[in-house]
Amino acid sequence: MFEDSKLNWNATYDVIVLGFGGAGATAARFAADNGAKVLITDSAPEGHEGGNTRYAGQVISSGDDLDDLRKYYQDLAYPLAYDQDLMETFIQGLYKIPDYLEKYLGVKPFVMGQHPESPVSKALYFMAHEYPEFRGQATHELVAVHEGVADSALWKNLRQQVLDRADKIDVLYQTPAKHLIQKPETKAIVGVQIERDGKLLNVRANNGVVMATGGFENNPKMIENYLGETSLNPIGSLYNKGIGVKMASEVGAQLYNMNNYESYGIFHGLTPKPAKGQRSQFLPFDWPAFHQGSLIVVGDDGTRYFDENEIHRHGHIQDHGNWRIPLAQRHPYVVFDQKKYDELSNDKNAPYPEFLKAVVKADNLESLAKVLNVDVDKLQKTITDFNYFAEQKRDYAFNRDPETLTSFDDGPYYALAMIQGLLNTQGGPVHNSHAEVVDNDDQVIPHLYAAGELGSLMGRQYNGGSNLAENLIFGKIAGENAASVKPEITATNVDAQTSASIHEEGLGSDIAEEHFETKDNQYIGKSTAGMGNEIVVRVTVDDDKNIQDIEVLKQSESDDYGLKAVKELPKEIVAKNSVNVDTVSGASASSKAIKEAVQNALNQVK
């Protein structure tokens, strides 16, 4: 969007940050620390901001040998080209991640390699060295803000850094960015048009705009155009819809990495198909029983299309010596027989036993073919061939480990609908080592910066934790550089007219202190242990201190398993008169938060 002489400004800030995820929170914090008055806007409602950082595993890439890090990330990028200065800046940042966490996030970093006996370290050892055949991998490391994963701990810390600077940072939820505002003569970005309560507002940026809006995981048109896929389901945020790509394109930014994405789940990143509009579950893929025995995965035509026992690398599996995410099938299914069903039903290591409730039973192959919507003869041949491979102890199709091959019985059969999980896209505007966005001639677009998964430098192969590291490293650089004073667009010489209603003090903020009422024998309890923001409960006790009622006054847990915990656990706690109740399967973080909030309230009872 181009500025013209009739444009009216509704407010002015030094720096505007688009997107309140890991990169955006980091950029805003460092912009504020460098003297800027900052506005953050995000399209998500409160409690669902955070982008993919909220839902990620919370581990950050690092390493204690600079030369090894260079070699490893060169091999990860190969054969794609990359900006060497940009890569070197990233490598230097990776090396300093432990110091970064201590200095800027105020935590003693949990370096997994220093705690080899920790259950967390053991569980994630494979991800610290996701490509063990690459040069330099031995000293690659994973770091976290504490000894825990998949609990939003990093995100909560980054969000708190913003809240601690509420005097310098305004936050607006449910306020999507619509267009960048650019001066035609200089191509400088001087503001942003945002949508607030159905109204379009033009907000001036004195010094810079940071785009940190994430990818386009929830934009089917972009997924089809850039990834060539029609059957991917997001695992992370539901609010990453590619607006950053659109806005960058409008002002002439160069795009790259548009066809790269990461996946997660079972097999090559498959997840049980959820209801329309729901996130796929962030499934661990180390469920041995689900990779072995009389169990196969079939694609759209009822045939196998990969080795079901191969452990993927963020969705990448081997493809003739390369590691690539296979083309997503429109309706893949896991197929197994009765003995495997019985085994899975009794498997205590099953990550989410509820998924078996979605399994469809078929008495024979004809019925199974109808469930899968495939040709019965082709399905029969798939089963017959697999049984032969099991008898011969040789998978002639995909060379699956012979020890994992077991023949199918003659029925009944079971089928579980799956879908390819989409963890995040990597594409977006090109930025240099200063986080400055460049145009198609590699010229800097003045005062425009980008950080995070919007234009990530992660290319052909990906090691877990790299995107979160990128958020921290380039979020800091973007925030600091955006905050630097740009005298050429100060208020006295911007061509656009300003309206009489301009708010030099800003637009206000959605972050405010909340107060909750209580009566006699009522106590307020809080917890930030969930996947959403703060959980607040009001607990009512009788004169003997027995729990009579629990009201959830505030919560923003996920709409699937998290919401189940929010609804069920308070009733169970009241019934048992104790917080020592079972955790809701699939919602351990939400369950912990509910119990912690109730206990916090009970601790106040005298």
XYZ file of C-alpha atoms in Angstrom:
606
model
C 0.000 0.000 0.000
C 1.453 3.352 -0.978
C 1.250 6.519 0.990
C -0.423 9.514 -0.630
C -1.170 13.071 0.350
C -4.644 12.212 1.607
C -3.547 9.548 4.090
C -4.539 10.204 7.697
C -2.614 8.716 10.610
C -4.454 7.317 13.617
C -1.418 6.825 15.853
C 2.364 6.935 15.883
C 4.964 4.577 17.334
C 8.709 4.317 16.954
C 8.528 0.629 16.015
C 5.626 -1.553 14.919
C 6.015 -5.328 15.282
C 3.601 -7.504 13.320
C 3.075 -10.825 15.079
C 3.275 -11.700 18.766
C 5.142 -14.989 18.518
C 8.683 -15.843 19.529
C 10.353 -13.614 16.940
C 7.881 -10.756 17.417
C 8.099 -10.799 21.204
C 11.884 -10.794 20.979
C 11.963 -7.946 18.453
C 9.555 -5.838 20.548
C 11.518 -6.413 23.738
C 14.853 -5.364 22.211
C 13.301 -2.410 20.402
C 11.910 -1.211 23.731
C 15.269 -1.770 25.429
C 16.778 0.522 22.794
C 14.448 3.378 23.636
C 11.567 2.760 21.234
C 7.850 3.039 21.935
C 6.541 -0.188 20.408
C 3.244 -1.534 19.121
C 2.706 -5.277 18.696
C -0.321 -6.430 16.732
C -1.483 -10.019 16.397
C -4.447 -11.596 14.641
C -5.056 -14.172 17.399
C -7.231 -13.586 20.474
C -5.513 -13.323 23.833
C -4.268 -16.674 25.013
C -3.777 -17.950 21.474
C -1.028 -15.562 20.457
C 2.499 -16.953 20.377
C 2.478 -18.323 16.848
C 4.213 -21.656 16.474
C 6.591 -20.829 19.345
C 3.777 -21.560 21.809
C 3.233 -25.046 20.368
C 6.837 -25.986 19.566
C 8.937 -28.430 21.585
C 10.686 -25.460 23.326
C 14.196 -26.726 22.563
C 16.731 -24.407 20.943
C 19.648 -25.346 18.701
C 23.160 -24.508 19.840
C 26.673 -25.939 19.839
C 30.023 -25.394 21.519
C 32.247 -25.535 18.428
C 31.930 -22.777 15.831
C 33.659 -24.715 13.050
C 31.435 -27.743 13.626
C 28.325 -25.551 13.557
C 29.406 -24.054 10.228
C 29.964 -27.469 8.682
C 26.720 -28.895 10.044
C 24.510 -26.068 8.809
C 26.289 -25.977 5.456
C 25.376 -29.638 5.026
C 21.820 -29.030 6.230
C 21.390 -26.275 3.627
C 22.981 -28.244 0.767
C 22.345 -28.128 -2.168
C 20.413 -24.844 -1.830
C 22.214 -21.509 -2.034
C 22.309 -19.201 0.985
C 23.618 -15.792 2.046
C 26.964 -16.522 3.702
C 26.901 -13.403 5.898
C 23.405 -14.323 7.039
C 24.481 -17.881 7.802
C 27.568 -16.728 9.696
C 25.450 -14.385 11.820
C 23.166 -17.315 12.602
C 26.097 -19.622 13.440
C 27.610 -17.043 15.786
C 24.202 -16.680 17.433
C 23.813 -20.441 17.876
C 27.172 -20.596 19.616
C 26.028 -17.953 22.111
C 22.550 -19.360 22.861
C 23.331 -20.515 26.448
C 24.723 -17.069 27.289
C 21.714 -15.472 25.569
C 19.249 -17.373 27.777
C 21.105 -16.430 30.921
C 21.711 -12.791 30.023
C 18.421 -11.877 28.366
C 15.857 -14.404 29.629
C 17.163 -14.651 33.174
C 17.373 -18.445 33.342
C 20.104 -20.977 33.892
C 19.994 -22.811 30.562
C 19.385 -26.539 30.531
C 22.037 -27.813 28.097
C 20.997 -31.362 27.332
C 24.476 -32.645 26.593
C 25.503 -31.669 30.118
C 22.738 -33.830 31.601
C 22.933 -37.135 29.703
C 20.998 -39.046 32.375
C 18.022 -36.682 32.307
C 14.875 -38.296 30.870
C 14.462 -35.180 28.708
C 17.977 -35.500 27.319
C 17.551 -39.196 26.629
C 14.229 -38.669 24.888
C 15.595 -35.949 22.611
C 19.128 -37.184 21.983
C 18.186 -38.124 18.413
C 17.066 -34.557 17.699
C 20.294 -33.012 18.921
C 21.955 -34.890 16.065
C 19.104 -35.254 13.613
C 21.484 -35.801 10.682
C 24.271 -37.885 12.279
C 25.940 -38.497 8.899
C 26.600 -34.769 8.353
C 29.857 -33.041 9.170
C 30.026 -31.236 12.496
C 26.995 -32.938 14.012
C 28.783 -34.323 17.072
C 28.881 -30.999 18.925
C 25.427 -29.805 17.879
C 23.335 -29.307 20.992
C 19.818 -28.612 22.248
C 19.186 -26.074 24.991
C 16.015 -25.228 26.920
C 14.974 -22.674 29.515
C 14.432 -25.536 31.990
C 14.365 -29.312 32.144
C 11.167 -29.786 30.194
C 9.771 -29.828 26.676
C 6.493 -29.151 24.843
C 5.207 -27.047 27.737
C 5.398 -23.517 26.239
C 8.089 -22.578 28.767
C 10.218 -20.611 26.299
C 7.167 -18.827 24.933
C 5.956 -17.889 28.416
C 9.350 -16.390 29.200
C 9.389 -14.362 25.976
C 5.838 -13.167 26.581
C 6.719 -12.144 30.131
C 9.604 -10.066 28.796
C 7.001 -8.068 26.862
C 4.635 -7.789 29.832
C 7.501 -6.522 31.983
C 7.891 -3.649 29.513
C 4.212 -2.740 29.289
C 5.122 0.929 29.774
C 6.990 0.837 26.471
C 5.102 -1.861 24.542
C 1.417 -1.811 23.587
C -0.144 -5.128 22.536
C -3.295 -5.415 20.440
C -4.923 -8.830 20.053
C -7.340 -9.731 17.244
C -5.835 -6.881 15.243
C -4.445 -8.233 11.971
C -2.091 -6.256 9.799
C -3.479 -5.550 6.330
C -0.903 -3.539 4.370
C 2.482 -1.893 4.719
C 2.578 1.836 3.981
C 5.463 2.823 1.709
C 6.831 6.139 0.474
C 6.862 6.025 -3.346
C 9.979 8.146 -3.735
C 12.302 6.324 -1.330
C 10.508 2.964 -1.030
C 10.851 3.369 2.748
C 8.219 1.715 4.930
C 6.688 4.433 7.102
C 3.724 2.649 8.666
C 1.177 -0.138 8.681
C -2.547 -0.384 8.076
C -4.201 -2.597 10.700
C -7.779 -3.716 11.318
C -9.190 -3.126 14.796
C -12.829 -3.874 15.694
C -13.751 -3.817 12.012
C -12.091 -0.452 11.363
C -8.957 0.203 9.321
C -6.332 2.268 11.143
C -3.150 3.771 9.715
C -0.318 3.639 12.227
C 2.914 5.492 11.579
C 6.297 3.947 12.394
C 8.962 6.563 13.019
C 11.866 4.131 12.845
C 10.874 0.728 11.519
C 8.424 -2.115 10.990
C 9.304 -5.702 11.911
C 7.391 -8.462 10.159
C 7.203 -11.560 12.360
C 3.866 -12.957 11.222
C 5.021 -16.538 10.743
C 4.220 -18.718 7.774
C 1.148 -19.685 5.777
C 0.167 -23.010 7.341
C -3.510 -22.017 7.484
C -3.816 -20.568 4.000
C -4.943 -23.382 1.664
C -4.424 -21.260 -1.454
C -0.809 -20.490 -0.570
C -0.181 -24.102 0.428
C -1.444 -25.229 -2.957
C 0.456 -22.537 -4.880
C 3.795 -22.743 -3.074
C 3.937 -26.283 -1.679
C 1.847 -27.973 -4.353
C -0.199 -29.745 -1.681
C -3.894 -29.941 -0.850
C -3.948 -32.254 2.172
C -1.848 -30.818 4.982
C -3.129 -30.070 8.473
C -1.471 -27.575 10.857
C 0.105 -28.757 14.086
C 0.953 -25.306 15.439
C -0.898 -21.998 15.436
C -4.202 -21.689 13.597
C -3.552 -18.003 12.936
C -0.570 -18.163 10.570
C -2.296 -17.323 7.298
C 0.496 -15.859 5.205
C -0.307 -12.158 5.581
C 3.418 -11.414 5.827
C 4.028 -12.971 2.421
C 1.218 -10.898 0.931
C 2.371 -7.619 2.483
C 6.005 -8.213 1.530
C 5.005 -8.930 -2.057
C 3.035 -5.685 -2.235
C 6.133 -3.604 -1.485
C 8.429 -5.477 -3.864
C 10.229 -7.808 -1.456
C 12.119 -10.772 -2.816
C 10.714 -14.137 -1.696
C 12.552 -17.393 -1.110
C 12.287 -20.838 0.459
C 8.624 -20.894 -0.522
C 8.380 -24.644 -1.156
C 10.003 -25.825 2.084
C 8.034 -26.932 5.109
C 8.546 -29.134 8.146
C 6.306 -31.891 9.414
C 5.939 -33.972 12.557
C 4.034 -36.992 13.788
C 4.227 -40.727 13.140
C 5.886 -42.387 10.111
C 6.800 -39.415 7.865
C 4.792 -36.888 9.839
C 1.320 -38.410 9.658
C -1.180 -37.618 12.406
C -4.644 -39.061 13.057
C -7.034 -36.957 11.019
C -8.781 -34.473 13.325
C -12.136 -32.775 12.893
C -12.140 -29.972 10.340
C -10.614 -26.783 11.744
C -8.757 -28.515 14.600
C -5.006 -28.724 15.022
C -3.279 -32.036 14.514
C -1.738 -33.440 17.674
C 1.964 -32.869 18.325
C 2.631 -36.605 18.397
C 5.897 -38.250 19.409
C 7.040 -40.682 16.763
C 8.756 -43.178 19.072
C 5.783 -45.527 19.473
C 7.430 -48.833 18.487
C 4.239 -50.870 18.343
C 2.827 -48.500 15.730
C 5.742 -49.111 13.358
C 6.001 -52.888 13.516
C 4.132 -56.145 13.042
C 0.996 -56.673 10.982
C 0.574 -52.980 10.267
C 1.050 -50.964 7.081
C 0.256 -47.515 5.729
C -1.497 -47.189 2.389
C -1.903 -44.184 0.147
C -4.744 -42.995 -2.034
C -4.757 -46.132 -4.212
C -4.500 -48.696 -1.412
C -0.800 -49.447 -1.878
C 2.144 -48.917 0.449
C 4.436 -46.005 -0.395
C 7.272 -46.038 2.174
C 9.017 -48.022 4.915
C 6.684 -47.804 7.918
C 9.517 -48.527 10.354
C 11.769 -45.666 9.239
C 12.133 -42.815 11.737
C 11.585 -39.506 9.984
C 13.471 -36.258 10.464
C 10.801 -33.586 10.835
C 8.832 -35.345 8.125
C 11.817 -36.039 5.869
C 12.503 -39.645 4.924
C 15.080 -41.080 2.563
C 14.487 -40.619 -1.140
C 17.298 -42.193 -3.153
C 19.985 -40.727 -0.918
C 18.191 -37.440 -0.223
C 15.971 -36.555 2.713
C 12.645 -35.210 1.499
C 9.073 -35.023 2.763
C 7.060 -37.315 0.462
C 4.126 -35.979 -1.506
C 1.140 -35.883 0.810
C -1.564 -38.453 0.133
C -5.113 -37.089 0.195
C -6.473 -39.904 2.352
C -3.753 -42.160 3.810
C -4.711 -44.877 6.274
C -2.945 -47.048 8.801
C -4.208 -50.617 8.319
C -3.749 -53.465 10.817
C -5.341 -56.740 11.880
C -6.971 -58.045 15.060
C -3.798 -59.145 16.831
C -2.210 -55.740 16.250
C -5.391 -53.994 17.424
C -5.301 -56.006 20.643
C -1.639 -55.153 21.117
C -2.222 -51.413 20.572
C -5.227 -51.410 22.884
C -3.113 -52.770 25.734
C 0.025 -50.750 24.975
C 0.836 -48.547 27.970
C 3.263 -46.539 25.820
C 0.524 -45.328 23.472
C 0.819 -41.509 23.389
C -2.920 -40.905 22.996
C -5.002 -44.063 23.488
C -8.150 -42.107 22.551
C -7.065 -42.232 18.938
C -8.072 -45.878 18.771
C -11.656 -44.705 19.225
C -11.407 -43.328 15.671
C -10.418 -46.723 14.253
C -12.908 -48.254 11.792
C -13.403 -52.028 11.829
C -13.948 -54.026 8.633
C -14.784 -57.733 8.699
C -13.137 -58.480 5.357
C -11.078 -56.903 2.605
C -14.149 -55.923 0.592
C -15.460 -53.899 3.510
C -12.004 -52.464 4.178
C -11.673 -51.336 0.549
C -14.943 -49.425 0.881
C -13.676 -47.701 4.044
C -10.468 -46.697 2.279
C -12.256 -45.879 -0.990
C -9.784 -47.976 -2.994
C -9.939 -50.840 -5.479
C -10.362 -54.119 -3.605
C -8.095 -56.068 -6.002
C -5.276 -53.598 -5.525
C -5.731 -53.690 -1.762
C -5.751 -57.502 -1.843
C -2.464 -57.472 -3.762
C -0.955 -55.066 -1.196
C -1.848 -57.408 1.683
C -0.776 -60.521 -0.249
C 2.590 -58.995 -1.149
C 3.180 -57.832 2.419
C 2.388 -61.294 3.799
C 4.865 -62.780 1.325
C 7.531 -60.285 2.436
C 6.862 -61.283 6.055
C 7.222 -64.987 5.227
C 10.423 -64.384 3.267
C 11.752 -61.942 5.889
C 12.539 -59.461 3.120
C 10.558 -56.374 2.183
C 11.193 -56.259 -1.559
C 9.241 -53.015 -1.926
C 10.774 -50.699 0.699
C 13.366 -52.799 2.527
C 11.650 -52.535 5.902
C 13.534 -54.219 8.740
C 12.634 -57.932 8.456
C 12.269 -58.206 12.234
C 9.293 -55.816 12.017
C 7.358 -57.847 9.411
C 4.390 -59.971 10.538
C 1.749 -61.461 8.238
C -1.857 -60.255 8.391
C -4.611 -62.569 9.513
C -7.689 -63.077 7.326
C -9.721 -60.463 9.144
C -11.157 -58.545 10.733
C -9.145 -55.499 9.682
C -8.850 -52.037 11.176
C -8.207 -48.661 9.555
C -7.254 -45.302 11.041
C -7.570 -42.215 8.848
C -4.407 -40.076 8.826
C -3.288 -36.754 7.403
C 0.102 -35.137 6.798
C 0.940 -32.831 9.699
C 2.210 -29.362 8.813
C 4.519 -28.074 11.536
C 5.550 -24.863 9.793
C 6.416 -23.320 6.461
C 9.807 -21.663 5.982
C 9.192 -19.275 3.093
C 8.865 -15.514 3.028
C 10.756 -12.311 2.262
C 14.521 -12.427 1.974
C 16.336 -10.616 4.755
C 20.044 -9.990 5.220
C 22.232 -10.427 8.286
C 20.851 -7.146 9.697
C 17.299 -8.542 9.383
C 16.621 -5.952 6.651
C 14.217 -7.065 3.926
C 15.558 -6.790 0.377
C 13.842 -6.400 -2.994
C 14.261 -8.417 -6.187
C 17.442 -6.486 -7.016
C 18.899 -7.339 -3.586
C 18.471 -3.722 -2.486
C 17.345 -3.027 1.073
C 13.735 -1.829 1.461
C 14.356 0.935 4.011
C 12.987 0.505 7.521
C 11.481 -2.944 6.877
C 12.731 -5.927 8.875
C 11.775 -9.605 9.119
C 12.449 -12.366 11.636
C 11.301 -15.883 12.455
C 9.626 -18.394 10.177
C 8.600 -15.626 7.768
C 11.564 -16.001 5.434
C 13.574 -18.520 7.446
C 17.025 -19.499 6.227
C 16.257 -23.150 7.057
C 16.446 -24.941 3.719
C 16.444 -28.488 2.395
C 17.127 -30.299 5.685
C 16.097 -29.148 9.152
C 17.383 -29.908 12.638
C 14.911 -29.485 15.477
C 15.343 -26.305 17.498
C 16.761 -24.268 14.611
C 13.659 -22.138 14.043
C 13.402 -21.198 17.727
C 17.065 -20.228 17.667
C 16.375 -18.111 14.594
C 13.538 -16.365 16.453
C 15.875 -15.349 19.257
C 18.882 -14.418 17.139
C 17.191 -12.427 14.381
C 14.363 -11.178 16.571
C 17.003 -9.379 18.634
C 18.775 -8.012 15.572
C 15.517 -6.867 13.970
C 14.315 -5.132 17.138
C 17.569 -3.317 17.736
C 17.925 -2.131 14.142
C 14.276 -1.140 13.831
C 14.642 1.016 16.940
C 17.505 3.067 15.484
C 16.341 6.612 14.698
C 15.521 7.319 11.047
C 15.622 11.116 10.744
C 14.369 11.121 7.174
C 10.828 10.137 8.241
C 10.352 12.159 11.397
C 6.973 13.750 11.952
C 8.040 17.083 10.499
C 8.784 15.873 6.993
C 6.467 12.972 6.218
C 4.365 13.978 3.211
C 1.163 12.411 4.440
C -1.325 14.614 6.209
C -2.270 13.683 9.758
C -5.775 13.814 11.102
C -6.881 15.834 14.089
C -7.524 12.554 15.906
C -3.928 11.313 15.772
C -2.840 9.642 19.024
C 0.826 10.391 19.593
C 0.573 8.419 22.833
C -0.442 5.285 20.922
C -3.552 3.143 20.630
C -3.575 1.739 24.133
C -2.964 -1.899 24.990
C -4.978 -5.050 25.574
C -2.629 -5.984 28.392
C -4.129 -4.765 31.637
C -4.214 -5.855 35.264
C -7.295 -7.915 36.050
C -9.299 -8.123 39.264
C -11.542 -11.024 40.283
C -14.233 -10.738 42.930
C -14.612 -13.098 45.870
C -17.095 -13.587 48.698
C -16.621 -15.270 52.054
C -14.818 -18.610 51.798
C -13.846 -17.939 48.183
C -10.251 -17.777 46.980
C -8.618 -16.912 43.654
C -5.933 -19.267 42.328
C -3.718 -18.810 39.282
C -1.314 -20.844 37.182
C 0.708 -20.318 34.015
C 1.593 -24.003 33.614
C -0.896 -24.623 30.792
C -0.531 -24.264 27.049
C -2.553 -21.057 27.009
C -1.978 -17.923 29.041
C -2.946 -17.656 32.695
C -5.581 -19.980 34.151
C -7.613 -18.336 36.924
C -10.011 -20.244 39.190
C -12.284 -19.242 42.049
C -12.474 -21.945 44.704
C -15.283 -22.029 47.259
C -14.769 -23.972 50.487
C -17.046 -24.630 53.453
C -16.268 -23.907 57.088
C -14.447 -27.232 57.356
C -12.234 -26.267 54.383
C -13.813 -28.845 52.077
C -13.934 -27.873 48.401
C -17.500 -26.985 47.424
C -17.075 -25.422 43.989
C -14.426 -24.521 41.414
C -15.150 -21.876 38.791
C -12.755 -21.345 35.906
C -12.768 -17.559 35.458
C -10.120 -17.330 32.773
C -8.473 -19.859 30.474
C -7.204 -20.102 26.908
C -6.298 -23.758 26.550
C -6.641 -25.554 23.215
C -10.137 -26.477 22.078
C -9.485 -30.225 21.999
C -7.768 -32.016 24.885
C -6.969 -28.838 26.828
C -10.603 -27.801 26.968
C -11.512 -31.320 28.071
C -9.222 -30.890 31.083
C -10.730 -27.481 31.853
C -14.229 -28.959 31.900
C -13.584 -32.268 33.639
C -10.863 -31.744 36.238
C -12.664 -29.154 38.428
C -15.589 -31.564 38.840
C -13.253 -34.421 39.739
C -11.338 -32.284 42.239
C -14.584 -31.243 43.946
C -15.818 -34.837 44.031
C -12.564 -36.092 45.521
C -11.984 -32.961 47.632
C -8.368 -33.109 46.490
C -6.163 -31.970 43.618
C -4.698 -35.483 43.486
C -6.758 -36.588 40.501
C -5.662 -38.255 37.280
C -4.329 -36.105 34.454
C -6.490 -35.958 31.334
C -4.716 -37.980 28.637
C -3.323 -35.733 25.928
C -3.621 -32.636 28.110
C -0.883 -32.981 30.686
C 0.054 -29.278 30.658
C -3.564 -28.107 30.927
C -4.239 -30.626 33.694
C -1.199 -29.489 35.605
C -2.310 -25.859 35.319
C -5.825 -26.569 36.617
C -4.512 -28.485 39.609
C -1.827 -25.889 40.293
C -4.352 -23.028 40.177
C -6.701 -24.829 42.580
C -3.833 -25.606 44.935
C -2.760 -21.961 44.758
C -6.243 -20.954 45.935
C -6.309 -23.590 48.674
C -2.963 -22.370 49.992
C -4.717 -19.141 50.933
C -7.301 -20.848 53.109
C -6.587 -20.086 56.760
